[in-house]
Amino acid sequence: MFAVLMLISMTFVITGCQTAPRVIAELTEHYPARQADSVMVYELGEQVPAEAKVIGTVKVTDGGMTPSYKCLYGSMLSLAVKKTAESGGNALRIDQHKEPNVWTSTCHRIWGSMLLLPDSLVSIDAVSAIQKAELNKDTELADMTKEQISRYERAVNNPKNVLSADFGYGIVTSKIVTDRREYKNKGGFSADLTYQHFWTMFGVGADISYFHTSFDEGFDVDLLYIGPNFGLGLKLGEKWRYDVMVSLGYGNYKESTWGLSYNEGGFAGKCGMSLEYMCSKNIGIGIKLNAFSMSLKRPDGFNLNKDDFYGIRKTDILGGLRFYF
């Protein structure tokens, strides 16, 4: 469970990393650069004059994890037009256009031919070539563009500081062996206090969590964790928001019975996902799913395969308050 949550959390965080679209041009002939507003655009299926001379090709694609608001159709077309002008062309023919999808890219991708036309055939009216190309797109594309912009605006409106206090049920998913029996799942009380400061979508902060459970054999187990975190938070609408978080820090494992105790501290990892409803500008409620993992020192004489995990793995299901400021 920890590995799954860690993978999901890191996926959200990594895919949020912003890069620019990629523009690649291949020239067959070189000409002096022109002004971008002197380039005509021929969309898919439009007839190109027979006098047109191909001087190269250009493609504008996803730079790798490029935010969708940076690669709308108009933005990508503008890059292709600019590259055509820099290459000395005065016309651009769109040969292929792939729209965004959830499988390959959230960006529009354009492949085109850079052309050189006789000056007598070049005519740019009051509406620029880029605006004309955008106007030729259907309503569905315009609605999608608005939604992409809306998603970005919601991300920008993310609260700058979030403090969450959660309580709930934790389950130790790693195997625990005592003198009497073997526990495969052991539940107990779990609490979590998290602070994050966000710059638009990304945030950093600190995390403190506590877990307690008792065993029939007469001993208690307490887990304490503290560490810095790195996360990604987004608003899903006016009231709903979610975030994912990854944290690496210090864990302390404690066993206690009849006034005696054993403590062991060390490196631990934690990740989580939270869904919350903003009741007001400053207060919200939410639910959280956490996963925790900490390795422990293997006792002498304990039989275990060399690569097997020895320690505590735990999953928490929590709920509580959110404070935004």
CSV table of C-alpha atoms in Angstrom, one decimal:
chain,number,residue,atom,x,y,z
A,1,MET,CA,0.0,0.0,0.0
A,2,PHE,CA,2.9,2.4,0.9
A,3,ALA,CA,4.5,1.8,-2.5
A,4,VAL,CA,1.2,2.4,-4.4
A,5,LEU,CA,0.5,5.7,-2.5
A,6,MET,CA,4.2,6.8,-3.0
A,7,LEU,CA,3.9,6.1,-6.7
A,8,ILE,CA,0.6,8.0,-7.0
A,9,SER,CA,1.9,10.9,-4.9
A,10,MET,CA,5.2,11.2,-6.9
A,11,THR,CA,3.3,11.0,-10.2
A,12,PHE,CA,1.2,14.0,-9.2
A,13,VAL,CA,4.2,15.9,-8.0
A,14,ILE,CA,6.4,15.1,-11.0
A,15,THR,CA,3.8,15.7,-13.6
A,16,GLY,CA,3.3,19.2,-12.2
A,17,CYS,CA,6.9,20.2,-13.1
A,18,GLN,CA,6.6,22.9,-15.7
A,19,THR,CA,8.5,22.8,-19.0
A,20,ALA,CA,8.1,24.8,-22.2
A,21,PRO,CA,6.8,23.4,-25.5
A,22,ARG,CA,9.5,22.2,-27.9
A,23,VAL,CA,10.0,23.7,-31.4
A,24,ILE,CA,12.0,21.9,-34.0
A,25,ALA,CA,12.7,23.1,-37.5
A,26,GLU,CA,14.5,21.5,-40.4
A,27,LEU,CA,15.5,23.8,-43.3
A,28,THR,CA,16.3,22.9,-46.9
A,29,GLU,CA,17.1,26.5,-47.9
A,30,HIS,CA,18.1,29.6,-45.9
A,31,TYR,CA,16.6,33.0,-46.3
A,32,PRO,CA,16.7,36.3,-44.3
A,33,ALA,CA,14.3,36.4,-41.3
A,34,ARG,CA,10.9,38.2,-41.6
A,35,GLN,CA,8.4,39.7,-39.2
A,36,ALA,CA,6.0,37.2,-37.7
A,37,ASP,CA,2.9,39.2,-38.6
A,38,SER,CA,3.8,38.8,-42.3
A,39,VAL,CA,3.3,35.0,-42.3
A,40,MET,CA,0.1,33.6,-43.8
A,41,VAL,CA,-1.4,30.4,-42.3
A,42,TYR,CA,-3.0,27.6,-44.4
A,43,GLU,CA,-5.0,25.3,-42.2
A,44,LEU,CA,-5.5,21.6,-42.9
A,45,GLY,CA,-7.2,21.1,-46.2
A,46,GLU,CA,-6.8,24.6,-47.5
A,47,GLN,CA,-5.4,25.0,-51.0
A,48,VAL,CA,-1.8,26.4,-51.2
A,49,PRO,CA,-0.8,28.4,-54.3
A,50,ALA,CA,1.2,26.3,-56.9
A,51,GLU,CA,4.0,28.9,-56.7
A,52,ALA,CA,4.6,28.1,-53.0
A,53,LYS,CA,8.1,26.8,-52.4
A,54,VAL,CA,8.8,24.6,-49.4
A,55,ILE,CA,11.9,25.8,-47.5
A,56,GLY,CA,11.7,23.5,-44.5
A,57,THR,CA,9.4,21.8,-41.9
A,58,VAL,CA,8.5,22.8,-38.4
A,59,LYS,CA,7.0,20.9,-35.5
A,60,VAL,CA,5.8,22.2,-32.1
A,61,THR,CA,5.2,19.5,-29.5
A,62,ASP,CA,4.9,18.9,-25.8
A,63,GLY,CA,8.2,19.6,-24.1
A,64,GLY,CA,7.6,16.9,-21.6
A,65,MET,CA,5.1,17.5,-18.7
A,66,THR,CA,4.2,20.9,-20.2
A,67,PRO,CA,1.2,22.5,-18.4
A,68,SER,CA,-1.9,22.6,-20.6
A,69,TYR,CA,-2.4,26.3,-20.2
A,70,LYS,CA,1.0,26.8,-21.9
A,71,CYS,CA,0.2,24.8,-25.0
A,72,LEU,CA,-3.2,25.8,-26.2
A,73,TYR,CA,-3.7,25.8,-29.9
A,74,GLY,CA,-3.1,29.5,-30.4
A,75,SER,CA,0.1,29.4,-28.4
A,76,MET,CA,1.5,26.4,-30.3
A,77,LEU,CA,0.5,27.9,-33.6
A,78,SER,CA,2.2,31.2,-32.6
A,79,LEU,CA,5.4,29.3,-32.0
A,80,ALA,CA,5.2,27.7,-35.4
A,81,VAL,CA,4.5,31.0,-37.1
A,82,LYS,CA,7.4,32.7,-35.3
A,83,LYS,CA,9.8,29.9,-36.3
A,84,THR,CA,8.6,30.2,-39.9
A,85,ALA,CA,9.3,33.9,-39.9
A,86,GLU,CA,12.8,33.4,-38.4
A,87,SER,CA,13.5,30.9,-41.1
A,88,GLY,CA,12.6,33.4,-43.9
A,89,GLY,CA,9.2,32.0,-44.8
A,90,ASN,CA,6.1,34.0,-45.4
A,91,ALA,CA,3.5,31.2,-45.2
A,92,LEU,CA,2.9,28.2,-43.0
A,93,ARG,CA,0.9,25.1,-44.1
A,94,ILE,CA,-0.5,22.9,-41.3
A,95,ASP,CA,0.2,19.3,-42.3
A,96,GLN,CA,-0.9,17.6,-39.1
A,97,HIS,CA,-2.6,18.7,-35.9
A,98,LYS,CA,-3.1,16.4,-32.9
A,99,GLU,CA,-5.5,17.6,-30.1
A,100,PRO,CA,-4.9,17.0,-26.4
A,101,ASN,CA,-5.9,13.7,-24.9
A,102,VAL,CA,-5.4,11.9,-21.5
A,103,TRP,CA,-3.2,9.2,-23.0
A,104,THR,CA,-0.3,10.9,-24.8
A,105,SER,CA,-0.3,14.7,-24.2
A,106,THR,CA,-2.3,17.5,-22.7
A,107,CYS,CA,-0.9,19.8,-25.4
A,108,HIS,CA,-1.9,20.6,-29.0
A,109,ARG,CA,0.8,19.4,-31.3
A,110,ILE,CA,1.4,20.9,-34.8
A,111,TRP,CA,3.5,19.7,-37.8
A,112,GLY,CA,3.8,22.1,-40.7
A,113,SER,CA,5.7,23.1,-43.9
A,114,MET,CA,7.4,26.5,-44.0
A,115,LEU,CA,6.7,28.1,-47.4
A,116,LEU,CA,8.0,31.0,-49.5
A,117,LEU,CA,5.4,32.7,-51.6
A,118,PRO,CA,5.9,35.5,-54.2
A,119,ASP,CA,5.2,38.8,-52.4
A,120,SER,CA,2.2,39.4,-54.8
A,121,LEU,CA,0.4,36.4,-53.3
A,122,VAL,CA,0.9,37.4,-49.6
A,123,SER,CA,-2.1,39.2,-48.2
A,124,ILE,CA,-2.7,39.7,-44.4
A,125,ASP,CA,-5.9,41.4,-43.5
A,126,ALA,CA,-6.9,43.1,-40.2
A,127,VAL,CA,-7.3,39.8,-38.5
A,128,SER,CA,-3.9,38.2,-37.9
A,129,ALA,CA,-3.0,34.8,-39.3
A,130,ILE,CA,-3.0,33.3,-35.8
A,131,GLN,CA,-6.4,34.8,-34.8
A,132,LYS,CA,-7.9,33.7,-38.1
A,133,ALA,CA,-6.7,30.1,-37.5
A,134,GLU,CA,-8.2,30.2,-34.0
A,135,LEU,CA,-11.6,31.5,-35.3
A,136,ASN,CA,-11.7,28.6,-37.8
A,137,LYS,CA,-11.7,26.1,-34.9
A,138,ASP,CA,-15.0,24.6,-33.7
A,139,THR,CA,-16.9,25.4,-30.5
A,140,GLU,CA,-15.8,22.3,-28.8
A,141,LEU,CA,-12.2,23.4,-29.0
A,142,ALA,CA,-13.0,26.9,-27.7
A,143,ASP,CA,-14.9,25.3,-24.7
A,144,MET,CA,-11.9,23.1,-24.0
A,145,THR,CA,-9.6,26.1,-24.1
A,146,LYS,CA,-11.8,27.9,-21.6
A,147,GLU,CA,-11.7,24.9,-19.3
A,148,GLN,CA,-7.9,24.6,-19.5
A,149,ILE,CA,-7.6,28.3,-18.5
A,150,SER,CA,-10.2,27.8,-15.8
A,151,ARG,CA,-8.2,24.9,-14.3
A,152,TYR,CA,-5.1,27.1,-14.2
A,153,GLU,CA,-7.0,29.9,-12.5
A,154,ARG,CA,-8.2,27.5,-9.9
A,155,ALA,CA,-4.6,26.4,-9.2
A,156,VAL,CA,-3.5,30.0,-8.9
A,157,ASN,CA,-6.3,30.6,-6.4
A,158,ASN,CA,-5.1,27.8,-4.2
A,159,PRO,CA,-4.7,28.8,-0.5
A,160,LYS,CA,-1.2,30.0,0.3
A,161,ASN,CA,-1.1,28.4,3.7
A,162,VAL,CA,-2.9,25.2,4.8
A,163,LEU,CA,-2.9,23.7,8.3
A,164,SER,CA,-4.7,20.4,8.7
A,165,ALA,CA,-5.5,18.5,11.9
A,166,ASP,CA,-6.8,14.9,11.3
A,167,PHE,CA,-7.8,12.0,13.6
A,168,GLY,CA,-8.8,8.5,12.6
A,169,TYR,CA,-8.0,4.8,12.4
A,170,GLY,CA,-4.6,3.4,11.5
A,171,ILE,CA,-3.8,-0.2,10.4
A,172,VAL,CA,-0.4,-1.8,10.8
A,173,THR,CA,-0.2,-3.8,7.5
A,174,SER,CA,3.2,-5.3,8.2
A,175,LYS,CA,3.4,-8.6,10.1
A,176,ILE,CA,3.9,-8.5,13.8
A,177,VAL,CA,4.9,-11.7,15.6
A,178,THR,CA,4.6,-12.1,19.4
A,179,ASP,CA,5.1,-15.1,21.7
A,180,ARG,CA,1.4,-16.0,21.5
A,181,ARG,CA,0.3,-15.2,17.9
A,182,GLU,CA,1.0,-13.5,14.6
A,183,TYR,CA,-0.7,-10.2,13.8
A,184,LYS,CA,-1.2,-9.5,10.1
A,185,ASN,CA,-3.3,-6.4,10.5
A,186,LYS,CA,-3.4,-4.4,13.8
A,187,GLY,CA,-5.5,-1.3,14.2
A,188,GLY,CA,-5.2,1.7,16.5
A,189,PHE,CA,-5.7,5.4,17.0
A,190,SER,CA,-3.9,7.7,14.6
A,191,ALA,CA,-3.5,11.5,14.5
A,192,ASP,CA,-1.9,13.8,11.9
A,193,LEU,CA,-0.9,17.5,11.9
A,194,THR,CA,0.3,18.9,8.6
A,195,TYR,CA,1.3,22.4,7.5
A,196,GLN,CA,2.1,23.5,3.9
A,197,HIS,CA,2.9,26.7,2.2
A,198,PHE,CA,2.0,26.9,-1.5
A,199,TRP,CA,3.3,28.8,-4.4
A,200,THR,CA,0.4,28.3,-6.8
A,201,MET,CA,0.3,24.5,-7.1
A,202,PHE,CA,3.5,23.5,-5.3
A,203,GLY,CA,4.0,23.5,-1.5
A,204,VAL,CA,6.5,22.7,1.2
A,205,GLY,CA,5.9,22.3,4.9
A,206,ALA,CA,6.2,20.0,7.9
A,207,ASP,CA,4.4,16.9,9.1
A,208,ILE,CA,3.9,15.4,12.5
A,209,SER,CA,1.9,12.1,13.0
A,210,TYR,CA,1.2,9.8,16.0
A,211,PHE,CA,-0.1,6.2,16.2
A,212,HIS,CA,-1.0,4.1,19.3
A,213,THR,CA,-2.2,0.5,19.6
A,214,SER,CA,-2.3,-2.1,22.4
A,215,PHE,CA,-1.8,-5.9,22.2
A,216,ASP,CA,-3.4,-8.7,24.1
A,217,GLU,CA,0.0,-9.8,25.4
A,218,GLY,CA,0.1,-6.7,27.6
A,219,PHE,CA,2.3,-4.3,25.7
A,220,ASP,CA,1.6,-1.0,23.8
A,221,VAL,CA,3.2,0.3,20.6
A,222,ASP,CA,3.6,4.0,19.9
A,223,LEU,CA,4.8,5.5,16.6
A,224,LEU,CA,5.9,9.2,16.3
A,225,TYR,CA,6.9,10.7,13.0
A,226,ILE,CA,8.2,14.2,12.1
A,227,GLY,CA,9.6,15.5,8.9
A,228,PRO,CA,9.5,18.0,6.0
A,229,ASN,CA,7.1,17.5,3.2
A,230,PHE,CA,6.7,18.4,-0.5
A,231,GLY,CA,3.3,18.5,-2.2
A,232,LEU,CA,1.0,19.5,-4.9
A,233,GLY,CA,-2.4,21.1,-4.2
A,234,LEU,CA,-5.1,22.0,-6.6
A,235,LYS,CA,-8.6,23.4,-6.5
A,236,LEU,CA,-11.2,21.3,-8.2
A,237,GLY,CA,-13.8,24.0,-8.2
A,238,GLU,CA,-15.0,26.9,-6.0
A,239,LYS,CA,-15.2,24.8,-2.9
A,240,TRP,CA,-13.4,21.5,-3.5
A,241,ARG,CA,-9.6,21.0,-3.4
A,242,TYR,CA,-7.2,18.1,-3.2
A,243,ASP,CA,-3.5,17.7,-2.5
A,244,VAL,CA,-0.9,15.0,-2.5
A,245,MET,CA,2.2,15.0,-0.2
A,246,VAL,CA,5.5,13.1,0.1
A,247,SER,CA,7.6,13.3,3.3
A,248,LEU,CA,10.9,11.9,4.4
A,249,GLY,CA,12.0,12.3,8.0
A,250,TYR,CA,12.5,10.8,11.4
A,251,GLY,CA,10.4,8.0,13.0
A,252,ASN,CA,10.4,6.7,16.6
A,253,TYR,CA,9.1,3.3,17.5
A,254,LYS,CA,8.3,2.6,21.1
A,255,GLU,CA,7.2,-0.6,22.9
A,256,SER,CA,6.2,-0.3,26.5
A,257,THR,CA,4.9,-2.8,29.2
A,258,TRP,CA,4.8,-2.8,33.0
A,259,GLY,CA,6.8,0.3,33.3
A,260,LEU,CA,9.5,-0.9,30.9
A,261,SER,CA,10.0,0.5,27.4
A,262,TYR,CA,12.1,0.0,24.3
A,263,ASN,CA,12.7,2.8,21.8
A,264,GLU,CA,14.2,2.8,18.3
A,265,GLY,CA,14.5,5.8,16.0
A,266,GLY,CA,15.5,6.1,12.4
A,267,PHE,CA,14.7,7.1,8.8
A,268,ALA,CA,11.0,6.9,7.8
A,269,GLY,CA,8.9,7.8,4.9
A,270,LYS,CA,5.3,9.0,4.5
A,271,CYS,CA,3.0,9.9,1.7
A,272,GLY,CA,-0.7,10.9,1.5
A,273,MET,CA,-3.6,12.2,-0.4
A,274,SER,CA,-6.3,14.6,0.9
A,275,LEU,CA,-9.7,15.6,-0.4
A,276,GLU,CA,-11.4,18.6,1.2
A,277,TYR,CA,-14.4,20.9,1.1
A,278,MET,CA,-13.8,24.6,1.9
A,279,CYS,CA,-16.7,25.6,4.1
A,280,SER,CA,-15.4,29.2,4.0
A,281,LYS,CA,-12.4,31.2,3.0
A,282,ASN,CA,-10.6,30.2,6.2
A,283,ILE,CA,-12.0,26.8,7.3
A,284,GLY,CA,-12.7,23.5,5.6
A,285,ILE,CA,-13.2,19.8,6.4
A,286,GLY,CA,-11.4,16.9,4.7
A,287,ILE,CA,-10.5,13.2,4.6
A,288,LYS,CA,-7.0,11.9,4.2
A,289,LEU,CA,-5.4,8.6,3.3
A,290,ASN,CA,-1.8,8.2,4.5
A,291,ALA,CA,0.9,5.5,4.1
A,292,PHE,CA,3.9,5.2,6.5
A,293,SER,CA,7.0,3.0,6.4
A,294,MET,CA,9.9,2.6,8.8
A,295,SER,CA,12.6,0.0,8.9
A,296,LEU,CA,13.7,-1.4,12.3
A,297,LYS,CA,16.8,-3.2,13.4
A,298,ARG,CA,16.5,-6.9,12.9
A,299,PRO,CA,17.0,-8.8,16.2
A,300,ASP,CA,19.9,-11.3,16.4
A,301,GLY,CA,18.8,-14.8,15.5
A,302,PHE,CA,15.6,-13.7,13.9
A,303,ASN,CA,15.1,-15.8,10.8
A,304,LEU,CA,14.2,-13.7,7.7
A,305,ASN,CA,15.2,-13.7,4.1
A,306,LYS,CA,18.0,-11.3,3.2
A,307,ASP,CA,15.9,-8.9,1.2
A,308,ASP,CA,12.7,-9.1,3.3
A,309,PHE,CA,11.4,-6.0,5.0
A,310,TYR,CA,11.6,-5.8,8.8
A,311,GLY,CA,9.8,-2.9,10.3
A,312,ILE,CA,6.5,-1.1,10.4
A,313,ARG,CA,4.2,-0.3,7.5
A,314,LYS,CA,1.0,1.5,8.3
A,315,THR,CA,-2.0,2.9,6.5
A,316,ASP,CA,-4.2,5.7,8.0
A,317,ILE,CA,-7.8,6.7,7.2
A,318,LEU,CA,-8.3,10.1,8.7
A,319,GLY,CA,-10.7,13.1,8.8
A,320,GLY,CA,-10.5,16.5,10.3
A,321,LEU,CA,-10.4,20.3,9.9
A,322,ARG,CA,-8.5,22.5,7.5
A,323,PHE,CA,-7.4,26.1,8.3
A,324,TYR,CA,-6.5,28.4,5.4
A,325,PHE,CA,-4.6,31.6,5.9
